[in-house]
PDB file of C-alpha atoms in Angstrom:
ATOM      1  CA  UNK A  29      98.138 105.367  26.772  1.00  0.00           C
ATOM      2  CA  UNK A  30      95.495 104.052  28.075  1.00  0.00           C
ATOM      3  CA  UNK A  31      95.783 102.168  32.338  1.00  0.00           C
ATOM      4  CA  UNK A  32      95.658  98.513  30.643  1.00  0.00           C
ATOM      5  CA  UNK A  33      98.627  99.670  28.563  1.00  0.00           C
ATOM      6  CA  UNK A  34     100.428 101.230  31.462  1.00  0.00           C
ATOM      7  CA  UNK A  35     100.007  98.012  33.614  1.00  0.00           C
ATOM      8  CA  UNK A  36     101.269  96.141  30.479  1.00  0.00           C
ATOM      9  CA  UNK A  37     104.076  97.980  30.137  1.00  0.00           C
ATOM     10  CA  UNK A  38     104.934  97.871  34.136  1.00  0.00           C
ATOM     11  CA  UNK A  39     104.671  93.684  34.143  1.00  0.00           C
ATOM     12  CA  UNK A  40     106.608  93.668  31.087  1.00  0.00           C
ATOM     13  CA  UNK A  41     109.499  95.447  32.421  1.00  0.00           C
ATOM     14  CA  UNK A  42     109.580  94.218  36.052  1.00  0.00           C
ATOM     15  CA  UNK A  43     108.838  90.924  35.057  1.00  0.00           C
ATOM     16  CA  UNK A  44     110.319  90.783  31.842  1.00  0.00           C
ATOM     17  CA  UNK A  45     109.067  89.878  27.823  1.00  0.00           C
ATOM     18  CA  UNK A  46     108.701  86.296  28.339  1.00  0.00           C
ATOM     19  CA  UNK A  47     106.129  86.429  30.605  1.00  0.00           C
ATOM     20  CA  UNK A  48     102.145  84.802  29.763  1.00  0.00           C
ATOM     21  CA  UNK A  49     100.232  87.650  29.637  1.00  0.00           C
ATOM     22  CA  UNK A  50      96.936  87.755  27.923  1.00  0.00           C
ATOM     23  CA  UNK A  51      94.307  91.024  27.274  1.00  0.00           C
ATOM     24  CA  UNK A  52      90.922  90.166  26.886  1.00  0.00           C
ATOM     25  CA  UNK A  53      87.802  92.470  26.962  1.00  0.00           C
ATOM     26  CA  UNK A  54      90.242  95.375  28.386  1.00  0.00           C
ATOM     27  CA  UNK A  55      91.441  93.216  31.162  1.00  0.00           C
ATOM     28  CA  UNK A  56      94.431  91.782  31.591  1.00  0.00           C
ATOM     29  CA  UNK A  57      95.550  87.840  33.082  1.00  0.00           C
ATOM     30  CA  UNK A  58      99.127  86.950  34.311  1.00  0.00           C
ATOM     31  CA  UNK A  59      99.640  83.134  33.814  1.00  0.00           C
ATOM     32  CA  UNK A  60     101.698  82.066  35.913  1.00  0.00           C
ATOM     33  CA  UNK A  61     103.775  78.252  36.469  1.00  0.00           C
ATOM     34  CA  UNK A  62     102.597  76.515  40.079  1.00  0.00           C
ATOM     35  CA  UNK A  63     106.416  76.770  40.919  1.00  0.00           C
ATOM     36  CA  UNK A  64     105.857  80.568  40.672  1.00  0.00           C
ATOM     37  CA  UNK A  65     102.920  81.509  42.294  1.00  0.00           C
ATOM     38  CA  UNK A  66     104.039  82.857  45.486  1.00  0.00           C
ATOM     39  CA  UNK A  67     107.165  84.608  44.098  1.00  0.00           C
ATOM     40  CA  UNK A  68     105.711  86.640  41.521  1.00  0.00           C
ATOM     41  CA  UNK A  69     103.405  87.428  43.944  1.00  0.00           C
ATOM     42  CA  UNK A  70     105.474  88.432  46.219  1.00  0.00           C
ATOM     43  CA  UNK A  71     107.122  90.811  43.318  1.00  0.00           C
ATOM     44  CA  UNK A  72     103.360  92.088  42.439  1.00  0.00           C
ATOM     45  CA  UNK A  73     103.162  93.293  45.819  1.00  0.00           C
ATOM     46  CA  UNK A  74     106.665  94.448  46.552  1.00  0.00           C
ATOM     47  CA  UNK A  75     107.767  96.571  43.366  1.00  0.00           C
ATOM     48  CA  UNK A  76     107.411 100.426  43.455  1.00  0.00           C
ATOM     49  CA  UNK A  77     105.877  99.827  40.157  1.00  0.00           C
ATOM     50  CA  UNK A  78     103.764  97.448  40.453  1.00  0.00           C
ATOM     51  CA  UNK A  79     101.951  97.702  44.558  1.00  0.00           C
ATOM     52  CA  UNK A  80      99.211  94.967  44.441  1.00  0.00           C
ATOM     53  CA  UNK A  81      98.589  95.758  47.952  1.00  0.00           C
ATOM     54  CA  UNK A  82      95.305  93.937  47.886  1.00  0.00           C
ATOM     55  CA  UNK A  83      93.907  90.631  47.063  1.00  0.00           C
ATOM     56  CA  UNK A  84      90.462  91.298  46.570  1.00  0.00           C
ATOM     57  CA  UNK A  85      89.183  87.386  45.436  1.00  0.00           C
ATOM     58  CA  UNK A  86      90.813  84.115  44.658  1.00  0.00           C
ATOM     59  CA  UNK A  87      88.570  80.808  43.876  1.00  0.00           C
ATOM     60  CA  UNK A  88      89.048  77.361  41.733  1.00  0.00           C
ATOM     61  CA  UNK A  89      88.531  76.371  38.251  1.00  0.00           C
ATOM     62  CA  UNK A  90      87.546  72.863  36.982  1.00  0.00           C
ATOM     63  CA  UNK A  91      88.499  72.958  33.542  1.00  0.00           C
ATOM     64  CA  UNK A  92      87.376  69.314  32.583  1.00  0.00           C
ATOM     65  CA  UNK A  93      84.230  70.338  31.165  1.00  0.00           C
ATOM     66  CA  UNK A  94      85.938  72.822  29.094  1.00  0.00           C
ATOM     67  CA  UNK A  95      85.302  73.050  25.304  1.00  0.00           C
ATOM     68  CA  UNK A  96      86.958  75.144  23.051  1.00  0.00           C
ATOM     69  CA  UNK A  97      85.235  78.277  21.535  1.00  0.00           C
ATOM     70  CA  UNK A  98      84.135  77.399  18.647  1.00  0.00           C
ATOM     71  CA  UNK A  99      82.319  74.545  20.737  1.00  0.00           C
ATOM     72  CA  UNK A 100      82.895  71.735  17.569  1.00  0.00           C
ATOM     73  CA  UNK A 101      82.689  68.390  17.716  1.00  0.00           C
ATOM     74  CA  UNK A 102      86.355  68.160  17.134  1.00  0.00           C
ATOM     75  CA  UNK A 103      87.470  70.724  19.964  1.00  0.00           C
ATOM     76  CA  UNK A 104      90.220  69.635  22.422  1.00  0.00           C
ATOM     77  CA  UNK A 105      90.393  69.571  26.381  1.00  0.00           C
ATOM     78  CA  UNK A 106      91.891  71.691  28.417  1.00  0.00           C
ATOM     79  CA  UNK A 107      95.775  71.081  29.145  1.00  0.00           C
ATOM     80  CA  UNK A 108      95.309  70.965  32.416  1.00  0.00           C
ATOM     81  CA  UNK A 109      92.123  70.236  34.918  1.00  0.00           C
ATOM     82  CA  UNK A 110      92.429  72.429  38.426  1.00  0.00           C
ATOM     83  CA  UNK A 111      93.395  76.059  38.191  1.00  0.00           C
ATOM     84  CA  UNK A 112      93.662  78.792  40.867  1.00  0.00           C
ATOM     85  CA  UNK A 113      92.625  82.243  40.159  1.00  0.00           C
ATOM     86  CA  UNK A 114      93.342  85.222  42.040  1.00  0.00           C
ATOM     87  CA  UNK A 115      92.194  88.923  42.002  1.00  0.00           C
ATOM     88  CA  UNK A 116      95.001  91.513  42.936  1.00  0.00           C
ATOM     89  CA  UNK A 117      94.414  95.644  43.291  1.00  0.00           C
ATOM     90  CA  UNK A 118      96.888  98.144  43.386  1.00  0.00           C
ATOM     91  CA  UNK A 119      94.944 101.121  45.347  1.00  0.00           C
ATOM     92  CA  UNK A 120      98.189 103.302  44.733  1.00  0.00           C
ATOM     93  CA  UNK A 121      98.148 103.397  41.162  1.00  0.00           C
ATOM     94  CA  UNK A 122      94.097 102.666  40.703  1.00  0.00           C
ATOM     95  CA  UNK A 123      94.386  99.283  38.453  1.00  0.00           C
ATOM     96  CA  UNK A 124      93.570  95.305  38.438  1.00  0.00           C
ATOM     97  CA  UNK A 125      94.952  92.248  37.615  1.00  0.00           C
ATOM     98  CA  UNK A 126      94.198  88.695  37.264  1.00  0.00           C
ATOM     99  CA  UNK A 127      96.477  85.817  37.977  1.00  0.00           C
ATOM    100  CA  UNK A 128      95.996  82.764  37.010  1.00  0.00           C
ATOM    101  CA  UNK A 129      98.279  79.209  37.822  1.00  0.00           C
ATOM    102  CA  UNK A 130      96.923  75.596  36.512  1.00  0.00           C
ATOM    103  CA  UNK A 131      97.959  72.742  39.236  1.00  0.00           C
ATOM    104  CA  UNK A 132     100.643  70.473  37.129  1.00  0.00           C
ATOM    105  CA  UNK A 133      98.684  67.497  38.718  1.00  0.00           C
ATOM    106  CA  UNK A 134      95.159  66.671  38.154  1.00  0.00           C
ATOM    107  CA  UNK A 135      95.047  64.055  40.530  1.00  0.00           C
ATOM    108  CA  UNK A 136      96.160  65.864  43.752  1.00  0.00           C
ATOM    109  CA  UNK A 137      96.563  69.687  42.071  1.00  0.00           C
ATOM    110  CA  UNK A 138      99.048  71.550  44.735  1.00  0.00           C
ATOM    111  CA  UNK A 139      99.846  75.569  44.675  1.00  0.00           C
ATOM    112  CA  UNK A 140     101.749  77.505  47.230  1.00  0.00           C
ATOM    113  CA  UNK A 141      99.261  79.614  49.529  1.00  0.00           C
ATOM    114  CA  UNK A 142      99.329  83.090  49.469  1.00  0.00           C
ATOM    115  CA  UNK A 143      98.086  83.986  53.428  1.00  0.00           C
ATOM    116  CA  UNK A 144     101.981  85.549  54.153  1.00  0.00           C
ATOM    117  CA  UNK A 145     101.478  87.598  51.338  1.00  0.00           C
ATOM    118  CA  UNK A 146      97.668  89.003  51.626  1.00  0.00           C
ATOM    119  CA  UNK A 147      96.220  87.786  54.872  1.00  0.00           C
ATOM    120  CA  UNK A 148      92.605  88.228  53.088  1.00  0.00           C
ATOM    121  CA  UNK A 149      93.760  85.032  50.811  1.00  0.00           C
ATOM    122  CA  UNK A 150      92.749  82.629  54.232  1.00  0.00           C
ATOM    123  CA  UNK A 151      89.039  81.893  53.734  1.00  0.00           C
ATOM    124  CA  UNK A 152      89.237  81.928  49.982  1.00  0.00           C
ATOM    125  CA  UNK A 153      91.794  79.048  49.871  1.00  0.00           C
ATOM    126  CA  UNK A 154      90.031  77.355  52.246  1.00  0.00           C
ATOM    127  CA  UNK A 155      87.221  77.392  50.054  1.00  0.00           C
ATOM    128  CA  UNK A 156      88.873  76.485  47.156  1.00  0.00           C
ATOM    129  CA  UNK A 157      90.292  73.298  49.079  1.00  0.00           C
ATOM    130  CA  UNK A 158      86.280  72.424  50.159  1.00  0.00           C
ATOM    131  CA  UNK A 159      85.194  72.859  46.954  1.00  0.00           C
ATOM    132  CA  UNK A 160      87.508  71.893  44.630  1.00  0.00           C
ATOM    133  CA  UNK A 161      90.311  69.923  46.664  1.00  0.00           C
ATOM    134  CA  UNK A 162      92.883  72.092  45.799  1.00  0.00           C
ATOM    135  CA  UNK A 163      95.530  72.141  48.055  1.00  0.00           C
ATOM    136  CA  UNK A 164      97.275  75.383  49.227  1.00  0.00           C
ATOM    137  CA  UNK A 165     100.774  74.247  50.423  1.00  0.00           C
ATOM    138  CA  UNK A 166     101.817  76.522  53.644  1.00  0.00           C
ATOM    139  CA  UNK A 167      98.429  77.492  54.518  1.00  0.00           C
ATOM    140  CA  UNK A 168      98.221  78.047  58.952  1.00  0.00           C
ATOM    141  CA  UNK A 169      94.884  76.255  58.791  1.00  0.00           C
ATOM    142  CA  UNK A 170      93.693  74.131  55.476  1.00  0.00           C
ATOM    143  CA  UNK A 171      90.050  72.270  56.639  1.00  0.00           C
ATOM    144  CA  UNK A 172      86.820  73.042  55.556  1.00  0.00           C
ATOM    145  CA  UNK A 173      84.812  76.043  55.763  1.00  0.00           C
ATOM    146  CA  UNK A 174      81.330  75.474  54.188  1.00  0.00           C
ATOM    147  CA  UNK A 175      80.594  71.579  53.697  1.00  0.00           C
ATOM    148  CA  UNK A 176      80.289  69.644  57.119  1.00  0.00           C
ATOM    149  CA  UNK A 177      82.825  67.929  59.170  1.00  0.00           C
ATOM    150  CA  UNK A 178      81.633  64.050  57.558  1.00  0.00           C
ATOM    151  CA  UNK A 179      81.468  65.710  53.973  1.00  0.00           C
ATOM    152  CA  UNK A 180      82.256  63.427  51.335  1.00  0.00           C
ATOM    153  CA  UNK A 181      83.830  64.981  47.839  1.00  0.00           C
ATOM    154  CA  UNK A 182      84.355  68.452  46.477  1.00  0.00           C
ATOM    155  CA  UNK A 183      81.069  69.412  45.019  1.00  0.00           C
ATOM    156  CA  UNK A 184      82.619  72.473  42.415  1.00  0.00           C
ATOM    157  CA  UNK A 185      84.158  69.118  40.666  1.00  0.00           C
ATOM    158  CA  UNK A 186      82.711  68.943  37.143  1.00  0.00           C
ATOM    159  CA  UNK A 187      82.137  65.170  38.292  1.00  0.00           C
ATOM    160  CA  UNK A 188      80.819  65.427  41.616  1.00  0.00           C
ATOM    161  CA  UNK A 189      77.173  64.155  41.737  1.00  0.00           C
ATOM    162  CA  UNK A 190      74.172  66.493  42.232  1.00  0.00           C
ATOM    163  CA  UNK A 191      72.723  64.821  44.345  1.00  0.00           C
ATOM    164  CA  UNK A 192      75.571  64.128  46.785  1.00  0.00           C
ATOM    165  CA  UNK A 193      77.262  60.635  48.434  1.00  0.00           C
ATOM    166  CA  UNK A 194      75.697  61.332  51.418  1.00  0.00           C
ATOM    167  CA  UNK A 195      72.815  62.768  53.384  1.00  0.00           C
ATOM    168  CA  UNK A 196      72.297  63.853  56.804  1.00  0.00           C
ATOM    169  CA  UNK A 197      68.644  63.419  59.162  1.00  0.00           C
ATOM    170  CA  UNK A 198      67.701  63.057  62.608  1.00  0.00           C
ATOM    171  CA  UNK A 199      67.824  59.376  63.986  1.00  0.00           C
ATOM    172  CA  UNK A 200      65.350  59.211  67.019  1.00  0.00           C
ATOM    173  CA  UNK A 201      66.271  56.257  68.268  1.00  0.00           C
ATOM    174  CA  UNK A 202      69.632  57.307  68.309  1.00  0.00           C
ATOM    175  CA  UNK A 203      69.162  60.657  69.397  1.00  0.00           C
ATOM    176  CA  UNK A 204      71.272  62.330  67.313  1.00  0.00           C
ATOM    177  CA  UNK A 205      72.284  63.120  63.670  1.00  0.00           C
ATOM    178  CA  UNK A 206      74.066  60.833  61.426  1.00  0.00           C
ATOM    179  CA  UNK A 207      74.864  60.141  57.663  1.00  0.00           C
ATOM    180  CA  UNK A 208      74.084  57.688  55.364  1.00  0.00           C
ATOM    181  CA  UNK A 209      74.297  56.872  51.697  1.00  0.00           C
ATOM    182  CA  UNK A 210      71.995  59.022  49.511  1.00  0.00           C
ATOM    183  CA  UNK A 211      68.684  57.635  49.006  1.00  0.00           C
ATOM    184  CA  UNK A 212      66.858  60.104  46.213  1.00  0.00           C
ATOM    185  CA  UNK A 213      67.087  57.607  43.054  1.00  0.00           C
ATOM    186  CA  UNK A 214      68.389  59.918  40.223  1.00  0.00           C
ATOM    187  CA  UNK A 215      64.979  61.509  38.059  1.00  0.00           C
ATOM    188  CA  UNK A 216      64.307  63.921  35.585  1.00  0.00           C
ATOM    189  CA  UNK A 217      61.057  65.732  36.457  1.00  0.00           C
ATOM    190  CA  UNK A 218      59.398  67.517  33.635  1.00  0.00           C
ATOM    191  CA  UNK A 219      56.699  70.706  34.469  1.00  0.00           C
ATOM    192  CA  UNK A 220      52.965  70.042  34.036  1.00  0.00           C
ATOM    193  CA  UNK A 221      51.689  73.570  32.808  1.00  0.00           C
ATOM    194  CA  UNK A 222      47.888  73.737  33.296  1.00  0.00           C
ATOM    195  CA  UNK A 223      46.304  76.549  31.805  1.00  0.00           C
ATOM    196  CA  UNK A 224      42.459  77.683  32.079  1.00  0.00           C
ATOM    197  CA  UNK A 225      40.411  77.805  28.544  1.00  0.00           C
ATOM    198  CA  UNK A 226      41.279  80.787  26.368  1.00  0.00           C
ATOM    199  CA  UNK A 227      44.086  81.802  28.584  1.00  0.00           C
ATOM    200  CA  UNK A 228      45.188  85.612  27.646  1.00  0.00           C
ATOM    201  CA  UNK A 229      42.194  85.991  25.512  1.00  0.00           C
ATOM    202  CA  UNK A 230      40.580  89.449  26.945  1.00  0.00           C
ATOM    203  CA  UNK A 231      37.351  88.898  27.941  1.00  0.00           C
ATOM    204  CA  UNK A 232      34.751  91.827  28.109  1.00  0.00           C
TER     205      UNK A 232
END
């Protein structure tokens, strides 16, 4: 039996047959109900069996640019928009696991935070809040940690623009920084290549 089977068989028993589990590529996702995310967790962690002691990664998902695989015309969208994905290892019993929990609403998507369980989940909600707006319920300090203070947006959003809503410079009469509506008009720029005659011939 190989250690994907083993895990299997572990998260089958502990948390019983009706469980979303899928196996792709060797690797196994738990899909988990928002409602659940910090219990199971807490049961990943806990169990003799089981002893996720470490969360390793956790980030956002923007599913609204999703297509199905076989890319058709006809292919539908995702369920559901926001998802949270984390990254658990056991270093006891040497194996991985992905968990995954879609946000039951796309307009303000909501999941418990995991910081009481793995301390290392802190900065990787809080990025997943700047980023994506996801909002980890409990967390000891939710704000931003890598857009500025006046940021406008999300910018991992599938709609969020490239070029911004606002932009930041140096006002000298003022004296100081400040923000203002984006002023680069929208372009496509296409590359000149210029070439010398009888480029890559050899020439003796």
């Amino acid at each position: 039996m190989t250690r994907s089977e083993t895990l299997k068989t572990h998260l089958l028993a502990v948390l019983g047959d009706t469980i979303d589990l899928v196996e792709s590529r060797g690797e196994l996702t738990l899909q988990l109900a928002p409602d659940r995310w910090a219990d199971v967790g807490r049961i990943l962690r806990d169990h003799a069996e089981l002893r996720f002691e470490t969360l390793i990664d956790l980030c956002g998902v923007d599913y609204s640019a999703w297509k199905a695989p076989t890319y058709g015309p006809d292919h539908a969208p995702h369920p559901r928009r926001f998802a949270v994905v984390s990254h658990l290892l056991s270093v006891t019993h040497n194996w991985r696991l992905r968990v995954r929990a879609y946000a039951a609403d796309d307009e303000f998507p909501v999941v418990a935070s995991l910081v009481d369980l793995w301390p290392s989940a802190n900065w990787y909600e809080r990025e997943a809040f700047d980023l994506f707006g996801i909002v980890f319920e409990g967390h000891p300090d939710l704000r931003r940690i890598l857009t500025d203070y006046g940021f406008i947006g999300h910018p991992f959003r599938k709609d969020f623009p490239i070029s911004g809503h606002v932009e930041m410079r140096y006002d000298a009469q003022q004296k100081r920084v400040i923000y203002q509506p984006v002023t680069i008009e929208p372009r496509e720029i296409t590359p000149r290549v210029v070439r010398e005659d009888h480029y890559g011939i050899e020439r003796y």
